[in-house]
PDB file of C-alpha atoms and ligand atoms in Angstrom:
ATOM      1  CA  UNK A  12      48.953 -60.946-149.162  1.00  0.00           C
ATOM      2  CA  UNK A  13      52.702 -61.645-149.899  1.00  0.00           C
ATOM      3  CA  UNK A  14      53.264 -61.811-154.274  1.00  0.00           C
ATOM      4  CA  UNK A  15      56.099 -63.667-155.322  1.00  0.00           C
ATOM      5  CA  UNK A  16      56.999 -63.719-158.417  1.00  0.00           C
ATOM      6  CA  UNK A  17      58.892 -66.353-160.345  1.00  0.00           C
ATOM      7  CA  UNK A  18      60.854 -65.491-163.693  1.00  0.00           C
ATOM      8  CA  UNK A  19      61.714 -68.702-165.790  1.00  0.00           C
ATOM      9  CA  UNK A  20      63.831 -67.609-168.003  1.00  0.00           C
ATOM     10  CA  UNK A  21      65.992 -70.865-168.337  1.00  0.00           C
ATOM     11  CA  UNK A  22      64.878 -72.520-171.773  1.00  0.00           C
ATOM     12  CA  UNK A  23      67.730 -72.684-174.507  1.00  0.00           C
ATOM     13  CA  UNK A  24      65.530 -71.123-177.188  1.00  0.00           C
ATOM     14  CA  UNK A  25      66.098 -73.805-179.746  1.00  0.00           C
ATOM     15  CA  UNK A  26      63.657 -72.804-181.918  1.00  0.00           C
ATOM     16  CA  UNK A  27      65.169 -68.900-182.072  1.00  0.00           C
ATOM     17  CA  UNK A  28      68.475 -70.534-182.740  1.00  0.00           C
ATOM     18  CA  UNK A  29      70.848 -68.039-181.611  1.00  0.00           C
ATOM     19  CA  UNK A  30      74.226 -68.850-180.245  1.00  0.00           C
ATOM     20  CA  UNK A  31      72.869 -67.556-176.890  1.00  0.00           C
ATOM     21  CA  UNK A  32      69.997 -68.903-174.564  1.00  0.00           C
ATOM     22  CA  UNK A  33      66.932 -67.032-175.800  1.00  0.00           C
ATOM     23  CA  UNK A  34      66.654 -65.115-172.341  1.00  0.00           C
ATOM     24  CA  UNK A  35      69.819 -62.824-173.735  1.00  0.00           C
ATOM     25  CA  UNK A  36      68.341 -62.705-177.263  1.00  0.00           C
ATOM     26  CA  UNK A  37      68.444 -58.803-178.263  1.00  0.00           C
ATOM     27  CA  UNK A  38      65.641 -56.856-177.698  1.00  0.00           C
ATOM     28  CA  UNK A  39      65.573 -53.376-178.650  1.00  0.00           C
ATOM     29  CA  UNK A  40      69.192 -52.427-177.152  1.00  0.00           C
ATOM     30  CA  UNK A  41      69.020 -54.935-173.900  1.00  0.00           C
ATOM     31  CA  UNK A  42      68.605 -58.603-173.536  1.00  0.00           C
ATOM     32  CA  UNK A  43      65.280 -60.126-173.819  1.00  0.00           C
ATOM     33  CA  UNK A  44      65.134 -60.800-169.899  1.00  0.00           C
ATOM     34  CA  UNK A  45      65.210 -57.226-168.780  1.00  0.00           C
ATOM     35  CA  UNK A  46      62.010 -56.252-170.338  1.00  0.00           C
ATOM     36  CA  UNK A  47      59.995 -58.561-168.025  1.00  0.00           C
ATOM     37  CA  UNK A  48      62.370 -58.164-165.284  1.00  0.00           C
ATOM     38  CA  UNK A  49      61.616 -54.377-165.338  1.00  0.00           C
ATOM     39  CA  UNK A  50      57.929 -54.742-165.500  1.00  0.00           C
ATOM     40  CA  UNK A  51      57.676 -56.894-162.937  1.00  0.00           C
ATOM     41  CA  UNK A  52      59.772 -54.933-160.862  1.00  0.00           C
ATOM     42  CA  UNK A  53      57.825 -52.057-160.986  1.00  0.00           C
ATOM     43  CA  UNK A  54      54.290 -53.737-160.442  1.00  0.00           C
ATOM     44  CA  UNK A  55      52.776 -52.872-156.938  1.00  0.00           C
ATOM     45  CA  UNK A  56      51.366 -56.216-156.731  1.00  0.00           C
ATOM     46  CA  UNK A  57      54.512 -57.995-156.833  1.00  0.00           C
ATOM     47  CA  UNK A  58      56.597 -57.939-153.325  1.00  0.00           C
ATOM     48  CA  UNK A  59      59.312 -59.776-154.785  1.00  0.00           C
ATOM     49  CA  UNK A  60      61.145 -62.183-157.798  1.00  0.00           C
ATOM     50  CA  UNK A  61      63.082 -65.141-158.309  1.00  0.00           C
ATOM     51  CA  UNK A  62      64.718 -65.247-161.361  1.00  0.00           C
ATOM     52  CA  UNK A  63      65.528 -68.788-163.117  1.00  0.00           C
ATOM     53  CA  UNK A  64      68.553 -68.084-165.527  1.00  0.00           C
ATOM     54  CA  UNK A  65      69.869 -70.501-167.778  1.00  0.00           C
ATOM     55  CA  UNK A  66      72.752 -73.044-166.242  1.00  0.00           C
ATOM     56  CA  UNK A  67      75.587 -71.244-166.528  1.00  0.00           C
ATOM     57  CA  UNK A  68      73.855 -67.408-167.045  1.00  0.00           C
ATOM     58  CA  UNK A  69      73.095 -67.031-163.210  1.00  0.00           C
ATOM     59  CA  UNK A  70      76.035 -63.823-163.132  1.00  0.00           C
ATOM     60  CA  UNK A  71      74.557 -61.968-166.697  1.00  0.00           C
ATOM     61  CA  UNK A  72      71.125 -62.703-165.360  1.00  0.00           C
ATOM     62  CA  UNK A  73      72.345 -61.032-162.042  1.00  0.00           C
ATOM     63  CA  UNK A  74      73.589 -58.238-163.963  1.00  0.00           C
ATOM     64  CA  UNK A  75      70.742 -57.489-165.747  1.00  0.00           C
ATOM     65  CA  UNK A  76      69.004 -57.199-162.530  1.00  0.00           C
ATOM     66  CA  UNK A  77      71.218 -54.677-161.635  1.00  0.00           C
ATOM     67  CA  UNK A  78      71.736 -52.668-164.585  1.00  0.00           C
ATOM     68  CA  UNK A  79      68.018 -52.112-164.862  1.00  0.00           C
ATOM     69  CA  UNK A  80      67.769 -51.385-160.917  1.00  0.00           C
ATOM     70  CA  UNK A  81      65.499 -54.559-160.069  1.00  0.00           C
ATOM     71  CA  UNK A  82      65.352 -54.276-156.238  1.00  0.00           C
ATOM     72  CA  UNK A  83      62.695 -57.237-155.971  1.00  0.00           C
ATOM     73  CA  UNK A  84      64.783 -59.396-157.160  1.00  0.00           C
ATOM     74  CA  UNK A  85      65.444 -61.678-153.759  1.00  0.00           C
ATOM     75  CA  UNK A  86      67.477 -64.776-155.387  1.00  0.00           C
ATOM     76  CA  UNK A  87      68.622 -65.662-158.884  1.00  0.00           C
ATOM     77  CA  UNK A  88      69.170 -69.938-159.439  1.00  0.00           C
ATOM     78  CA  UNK A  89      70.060 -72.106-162.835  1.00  0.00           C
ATOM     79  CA  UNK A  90      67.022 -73.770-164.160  1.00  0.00           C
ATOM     80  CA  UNK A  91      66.380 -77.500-165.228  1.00  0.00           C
ATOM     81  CA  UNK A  92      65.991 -79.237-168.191  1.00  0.00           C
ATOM     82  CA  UNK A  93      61.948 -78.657-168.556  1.00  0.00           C
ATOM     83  CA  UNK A  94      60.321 -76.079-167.317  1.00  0.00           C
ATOM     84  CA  UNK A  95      58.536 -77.544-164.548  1.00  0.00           C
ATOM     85  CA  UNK A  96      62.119 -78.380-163.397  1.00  0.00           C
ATOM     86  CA  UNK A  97      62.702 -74.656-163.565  1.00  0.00           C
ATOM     87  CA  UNK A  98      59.908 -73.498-161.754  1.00  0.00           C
ATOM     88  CA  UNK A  99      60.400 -75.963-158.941  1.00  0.00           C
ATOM     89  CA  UNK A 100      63.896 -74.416-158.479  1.00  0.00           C
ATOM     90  CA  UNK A 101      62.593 -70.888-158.782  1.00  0.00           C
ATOM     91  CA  UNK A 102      59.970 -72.434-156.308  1.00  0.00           C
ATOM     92  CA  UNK A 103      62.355 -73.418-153.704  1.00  0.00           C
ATOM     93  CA  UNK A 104      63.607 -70.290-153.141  1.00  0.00           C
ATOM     94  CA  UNK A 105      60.284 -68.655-152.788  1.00  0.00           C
ATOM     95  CA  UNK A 106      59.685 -67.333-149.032  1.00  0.00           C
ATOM     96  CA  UNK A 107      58.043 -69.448-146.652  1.00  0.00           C
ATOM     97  CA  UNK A 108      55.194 -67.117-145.467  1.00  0.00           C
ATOM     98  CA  UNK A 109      54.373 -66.119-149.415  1.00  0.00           C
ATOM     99  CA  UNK A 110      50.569 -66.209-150.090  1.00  0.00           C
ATOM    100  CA  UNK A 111      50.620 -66.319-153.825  1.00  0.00           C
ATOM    101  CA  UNK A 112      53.217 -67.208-156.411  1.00  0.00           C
ATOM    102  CA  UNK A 113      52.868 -65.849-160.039  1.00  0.00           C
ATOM    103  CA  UNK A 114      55.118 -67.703-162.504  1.00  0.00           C
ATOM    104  CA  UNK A 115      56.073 -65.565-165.934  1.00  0.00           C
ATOM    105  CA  UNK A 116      58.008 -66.738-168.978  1.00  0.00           C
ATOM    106  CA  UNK A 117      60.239 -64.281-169.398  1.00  0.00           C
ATOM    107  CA  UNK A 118      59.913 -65.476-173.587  1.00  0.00           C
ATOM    108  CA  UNK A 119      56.656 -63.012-173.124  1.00  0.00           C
ATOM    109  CA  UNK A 120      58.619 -59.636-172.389  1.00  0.00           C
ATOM    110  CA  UNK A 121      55.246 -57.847-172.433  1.00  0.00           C
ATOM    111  CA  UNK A 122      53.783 -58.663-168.840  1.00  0.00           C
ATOM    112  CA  UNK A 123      51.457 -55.448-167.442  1.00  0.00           C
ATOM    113  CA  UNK A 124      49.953 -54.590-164.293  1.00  0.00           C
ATOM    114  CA  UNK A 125      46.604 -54.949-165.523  1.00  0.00           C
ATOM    115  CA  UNK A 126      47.122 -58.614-166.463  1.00  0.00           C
ATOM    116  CA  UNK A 127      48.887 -59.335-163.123  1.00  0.00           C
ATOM    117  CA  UNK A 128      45.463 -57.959-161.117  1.00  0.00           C
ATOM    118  CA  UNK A 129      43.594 -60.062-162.797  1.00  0.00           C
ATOM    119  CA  UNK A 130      45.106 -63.342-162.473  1.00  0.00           C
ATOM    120  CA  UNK A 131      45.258 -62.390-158.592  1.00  0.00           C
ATOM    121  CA  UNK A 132      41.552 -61.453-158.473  1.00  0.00           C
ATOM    122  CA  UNK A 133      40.320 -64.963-158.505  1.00  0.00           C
ATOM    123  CA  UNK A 134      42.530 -66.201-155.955  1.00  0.00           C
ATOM    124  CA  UNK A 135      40.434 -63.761-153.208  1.00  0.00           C
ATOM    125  CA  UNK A 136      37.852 -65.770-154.531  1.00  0.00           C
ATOM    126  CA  UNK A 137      38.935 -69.029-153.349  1.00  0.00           C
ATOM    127  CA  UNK A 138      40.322 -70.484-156.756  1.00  0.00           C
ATOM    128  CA  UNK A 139      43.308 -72.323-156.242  1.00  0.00           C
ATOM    129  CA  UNK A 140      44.558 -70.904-159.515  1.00  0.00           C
ATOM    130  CA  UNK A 141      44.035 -68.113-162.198  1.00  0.00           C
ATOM    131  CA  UNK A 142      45.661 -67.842-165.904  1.00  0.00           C
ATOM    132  CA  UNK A 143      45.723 -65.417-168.616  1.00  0.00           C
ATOM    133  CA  UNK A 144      44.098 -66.670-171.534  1.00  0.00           C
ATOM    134  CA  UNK A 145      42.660 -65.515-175.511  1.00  0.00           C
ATOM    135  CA  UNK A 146      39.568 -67.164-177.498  1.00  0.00           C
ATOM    136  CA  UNK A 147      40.753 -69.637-179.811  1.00  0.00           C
ATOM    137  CA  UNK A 148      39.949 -67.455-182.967  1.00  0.00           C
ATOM    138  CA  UNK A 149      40.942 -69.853-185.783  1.00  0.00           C
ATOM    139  CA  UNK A 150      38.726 -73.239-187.096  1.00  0.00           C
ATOM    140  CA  UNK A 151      40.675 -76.127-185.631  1.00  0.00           C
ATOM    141  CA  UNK A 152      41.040 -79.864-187.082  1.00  0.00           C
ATOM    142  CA  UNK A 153      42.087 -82.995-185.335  1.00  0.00           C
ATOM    143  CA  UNK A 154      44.046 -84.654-188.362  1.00  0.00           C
ATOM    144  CA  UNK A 155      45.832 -88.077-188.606  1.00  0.00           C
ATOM    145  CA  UNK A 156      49.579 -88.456-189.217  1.00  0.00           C
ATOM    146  CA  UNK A 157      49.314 -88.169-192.008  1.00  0.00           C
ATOM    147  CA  UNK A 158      47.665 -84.805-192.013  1.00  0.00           C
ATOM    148  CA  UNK A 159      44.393 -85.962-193.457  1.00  0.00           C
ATOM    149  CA  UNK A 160      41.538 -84.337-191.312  1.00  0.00           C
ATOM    150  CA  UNK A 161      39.790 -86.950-188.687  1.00  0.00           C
ATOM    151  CA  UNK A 162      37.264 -83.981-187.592  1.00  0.00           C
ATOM    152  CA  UNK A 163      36.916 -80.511-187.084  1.00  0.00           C
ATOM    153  CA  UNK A 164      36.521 -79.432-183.161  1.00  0.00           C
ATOM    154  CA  UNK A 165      34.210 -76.762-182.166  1.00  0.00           C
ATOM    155  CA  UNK A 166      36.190 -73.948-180.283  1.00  0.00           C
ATOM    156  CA  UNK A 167      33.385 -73.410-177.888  1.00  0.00           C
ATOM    157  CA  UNK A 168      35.120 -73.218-174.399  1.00  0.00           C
ATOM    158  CA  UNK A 169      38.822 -73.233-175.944  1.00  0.00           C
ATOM    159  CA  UNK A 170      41.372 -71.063-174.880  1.00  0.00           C
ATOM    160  CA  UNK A 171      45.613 -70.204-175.814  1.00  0.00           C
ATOM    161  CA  UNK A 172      46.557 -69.824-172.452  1.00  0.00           C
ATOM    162  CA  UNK A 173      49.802 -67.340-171.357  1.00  0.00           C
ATOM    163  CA  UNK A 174      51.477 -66.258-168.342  1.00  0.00           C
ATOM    164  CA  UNK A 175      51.304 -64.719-165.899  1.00  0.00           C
ATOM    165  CA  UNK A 176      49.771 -67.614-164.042  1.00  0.00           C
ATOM    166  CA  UNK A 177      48.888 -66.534-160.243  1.00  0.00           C
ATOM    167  CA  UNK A 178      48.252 -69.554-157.758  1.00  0.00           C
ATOM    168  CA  UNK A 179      47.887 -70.177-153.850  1.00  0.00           C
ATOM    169  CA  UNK A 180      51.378 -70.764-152.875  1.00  0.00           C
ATOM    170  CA  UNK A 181      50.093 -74.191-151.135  1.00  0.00           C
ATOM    171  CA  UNK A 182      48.361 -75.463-154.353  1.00  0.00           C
ATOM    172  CA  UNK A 183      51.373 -74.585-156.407  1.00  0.00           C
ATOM    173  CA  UNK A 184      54.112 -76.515-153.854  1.00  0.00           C
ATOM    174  CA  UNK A 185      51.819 -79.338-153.755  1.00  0.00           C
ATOM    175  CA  UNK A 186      51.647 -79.585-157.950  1.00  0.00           C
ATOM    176  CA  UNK A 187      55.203 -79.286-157.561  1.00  0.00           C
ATOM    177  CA  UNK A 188      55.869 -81.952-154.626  1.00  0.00           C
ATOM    178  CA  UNK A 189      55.660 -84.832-157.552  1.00  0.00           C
ATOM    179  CA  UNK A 190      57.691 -85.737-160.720  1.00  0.00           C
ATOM    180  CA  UNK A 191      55.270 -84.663-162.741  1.00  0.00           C
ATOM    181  CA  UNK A 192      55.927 -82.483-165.890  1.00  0.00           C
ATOM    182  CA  UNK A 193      53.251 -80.067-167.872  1.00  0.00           C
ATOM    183  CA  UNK A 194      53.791 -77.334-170.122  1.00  0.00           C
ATOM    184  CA  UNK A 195      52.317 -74.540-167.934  1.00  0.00           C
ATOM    185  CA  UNK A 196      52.089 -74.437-164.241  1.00  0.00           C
ATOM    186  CA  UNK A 197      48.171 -74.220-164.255  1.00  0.00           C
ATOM    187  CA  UNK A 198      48.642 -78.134-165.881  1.00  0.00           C
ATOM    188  CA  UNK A 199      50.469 -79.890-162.423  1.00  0.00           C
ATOM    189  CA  UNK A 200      48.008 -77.973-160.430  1.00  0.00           C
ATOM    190  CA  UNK A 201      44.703 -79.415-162.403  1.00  0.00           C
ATOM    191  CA  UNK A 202      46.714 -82.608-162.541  1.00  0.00           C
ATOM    192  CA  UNK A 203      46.576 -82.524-158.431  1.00  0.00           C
ATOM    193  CA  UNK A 204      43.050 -81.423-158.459  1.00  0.00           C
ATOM    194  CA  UNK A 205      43.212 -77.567-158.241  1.00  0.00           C
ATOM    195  CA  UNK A 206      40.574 -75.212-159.426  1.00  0.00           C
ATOM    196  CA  UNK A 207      42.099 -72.716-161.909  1.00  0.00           C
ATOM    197  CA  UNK A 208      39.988 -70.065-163.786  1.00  0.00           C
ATOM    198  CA  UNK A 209      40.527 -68.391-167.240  1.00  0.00           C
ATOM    199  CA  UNK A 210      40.824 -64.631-166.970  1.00  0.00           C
ATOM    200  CA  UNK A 211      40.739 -62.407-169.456  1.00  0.00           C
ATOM    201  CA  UNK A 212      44.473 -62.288-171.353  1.00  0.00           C
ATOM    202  CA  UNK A 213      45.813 -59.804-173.591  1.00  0.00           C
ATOM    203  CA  UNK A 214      47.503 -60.287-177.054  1.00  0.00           C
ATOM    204  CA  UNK A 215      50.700 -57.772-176.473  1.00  0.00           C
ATOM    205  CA  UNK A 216      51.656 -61.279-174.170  1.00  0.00           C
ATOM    206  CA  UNK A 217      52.896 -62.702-177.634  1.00  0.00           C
ATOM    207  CA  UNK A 218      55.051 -65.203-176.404  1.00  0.00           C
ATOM    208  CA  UNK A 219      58.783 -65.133-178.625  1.00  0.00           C
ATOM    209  CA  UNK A 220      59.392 -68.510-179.924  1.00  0.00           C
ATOM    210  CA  UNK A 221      60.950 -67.106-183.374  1.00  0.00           C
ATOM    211  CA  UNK A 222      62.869 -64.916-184.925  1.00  0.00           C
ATOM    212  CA  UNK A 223      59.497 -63.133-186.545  1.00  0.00           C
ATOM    213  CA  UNK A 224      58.237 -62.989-182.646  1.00  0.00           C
ATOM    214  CA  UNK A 225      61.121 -60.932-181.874  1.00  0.00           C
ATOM    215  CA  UNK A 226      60.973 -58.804-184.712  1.00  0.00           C
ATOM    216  CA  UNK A 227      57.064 -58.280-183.303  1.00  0.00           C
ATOM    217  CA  UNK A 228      57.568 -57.359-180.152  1.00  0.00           C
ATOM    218  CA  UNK A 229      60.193 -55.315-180.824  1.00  0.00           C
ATOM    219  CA  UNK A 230      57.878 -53.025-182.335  1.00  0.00           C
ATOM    220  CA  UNK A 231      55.230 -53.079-179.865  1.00  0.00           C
ATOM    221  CA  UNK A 232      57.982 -52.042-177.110  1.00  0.00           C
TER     222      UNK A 232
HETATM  223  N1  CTP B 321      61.958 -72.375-169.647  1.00  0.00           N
HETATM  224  C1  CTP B 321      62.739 -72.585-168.526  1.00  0.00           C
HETATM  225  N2  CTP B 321      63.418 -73.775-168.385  1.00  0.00           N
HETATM  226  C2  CTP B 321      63.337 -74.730-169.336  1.00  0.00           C
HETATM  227  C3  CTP B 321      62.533 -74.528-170.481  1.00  0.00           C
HETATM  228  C4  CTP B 321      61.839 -73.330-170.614  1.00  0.00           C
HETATM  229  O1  CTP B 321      62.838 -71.709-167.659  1.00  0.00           O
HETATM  230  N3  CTP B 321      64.032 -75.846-169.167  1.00  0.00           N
HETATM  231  C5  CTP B 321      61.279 -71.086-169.810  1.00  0.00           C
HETATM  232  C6  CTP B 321      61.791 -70.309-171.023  1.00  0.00           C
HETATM  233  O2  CTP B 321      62.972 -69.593-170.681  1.00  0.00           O
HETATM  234  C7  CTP B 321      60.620 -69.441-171.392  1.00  0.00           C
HETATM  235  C8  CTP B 321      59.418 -70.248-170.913  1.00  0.00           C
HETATM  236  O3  CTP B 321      59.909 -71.278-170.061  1.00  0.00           O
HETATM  237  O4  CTP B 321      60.651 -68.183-170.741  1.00  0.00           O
HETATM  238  C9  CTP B 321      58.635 -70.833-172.074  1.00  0.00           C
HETATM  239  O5  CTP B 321      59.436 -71.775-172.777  1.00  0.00           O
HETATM  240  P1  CTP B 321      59.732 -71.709-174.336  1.00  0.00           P
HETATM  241  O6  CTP B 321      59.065 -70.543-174.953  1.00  0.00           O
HETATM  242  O7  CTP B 321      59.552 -73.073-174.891  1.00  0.00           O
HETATM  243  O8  CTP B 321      61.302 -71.318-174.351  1.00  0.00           O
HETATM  244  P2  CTP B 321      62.531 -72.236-174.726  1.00  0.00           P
HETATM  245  O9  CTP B 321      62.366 -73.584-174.132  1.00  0.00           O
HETATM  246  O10 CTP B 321      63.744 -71.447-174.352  1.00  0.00           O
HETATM  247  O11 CTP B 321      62.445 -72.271-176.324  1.00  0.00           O
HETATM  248  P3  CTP B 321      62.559 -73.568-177.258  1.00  0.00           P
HETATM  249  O12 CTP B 321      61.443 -74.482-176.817  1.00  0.00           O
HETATM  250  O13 CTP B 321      62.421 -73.038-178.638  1.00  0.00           O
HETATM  251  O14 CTP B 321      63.921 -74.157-176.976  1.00  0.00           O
HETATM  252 MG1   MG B 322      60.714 -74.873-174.815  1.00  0.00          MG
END
């Protein structure tokens, strides 16, 4: 089966707050970007990537590709303002004849080959979707707006789900087809009835949303 892989790496990274899109934020001595970029490269279930660089970042993005030796890497397109925008320009440049489609954030630089084989198991299976995903470990509380607690809510059956995400290419164009907008990919293809399944994730897919992330990672590299 035929792997694409799509790279969104097209959010501005507001919450970092550097003067550059988070994509380009340093990481170790490279931009943030060519960590994931080189992992998926090298991972023999992935055939090939689409990277989704910020409007205006297509070239640096390019060069990074380069500079680290990314052969995969078939096309390189600006992103939108969400990131279901993103993806369905990353998407649209994804091969006809591709089976499966994994979409990554590149904001989680730590993406391994275990993670990526077992998002794909499930799709052998018949699932229309798999994601990566961690027991909720802390007590959770539905409060008001006030911040007064309404209830507690059992964490039986919750997960923090990550990326990669793996999905039937067909399931993933069709979630895509609409106008619809969710914060993961696995969201527009329960939203058009798809069966996803939870697999197993793995911590070291911190996602980096802060300057403390960064700081994080950067010392599991
Ligand atoms: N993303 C994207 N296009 C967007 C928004 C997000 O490709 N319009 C990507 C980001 O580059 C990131 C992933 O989606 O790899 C997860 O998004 P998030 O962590 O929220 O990143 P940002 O949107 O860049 O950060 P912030 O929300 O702090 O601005
Ligand atoms: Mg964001």
């Amino acid at each position: 089966m035929s792997v694409w892989a799509i790279l969104v790496a097209a959010g501005r990274g507001e919450r970092l707050g550097l003067d550059q899109p988070k994509a380009f934020a340093k990481l170790g001595d490279e931009p943030l970007l060519a960590e994931p970029l080189r992992r998926l490269d090298a991972c023999p279930w992935v055939d090939a990537i689409v990277v989704v660089a910020p409007a205006g970042w297509e070239e640096p993005a390019i060069l990074c590709a380069e500079e680290i030796g990314a052969g995969k890497v078939s096309a390189c397109v600006a992103g939108g303002e969400t990131r279901t925008d993103s993806v369905r320009r990353g998407l649209a440049e994804v091969a006809e004849d591709a089976l499966v489609v994994l979409v990554h954030d590149a904001a989680r630089p730590l993406v391994g080959d275990e993670v990526v084989e077992r998002v794909l198991e499930p799709l052998r299976e018949g699932w229309d979707g798999a994601v990566p995903g961690v027991p909720v470990a802390d007590t959770l509380k539905r409060t008001d707006e006030r911040g007064g607690v309404r209830e507690s809510v059992s964490r039986e059956g919750l997960w923090a789900v990550q990326t990669p995400q793996a999905f039937a290419a067909d399931a993933l164009r069709r979630a895509c087809s609409g106008d619809g907008t969710a914060t993961d990919c696995s969201g527009l293809v329960e939203a058009t009835g798809g069966r996803v399944r939870v697999v197993e994730g793995d911590p070291r897919l911190l996602k980096v949303t802060t300057e403390s992330d960064l700081a994080t990672v950067s010392a599991w590299l």
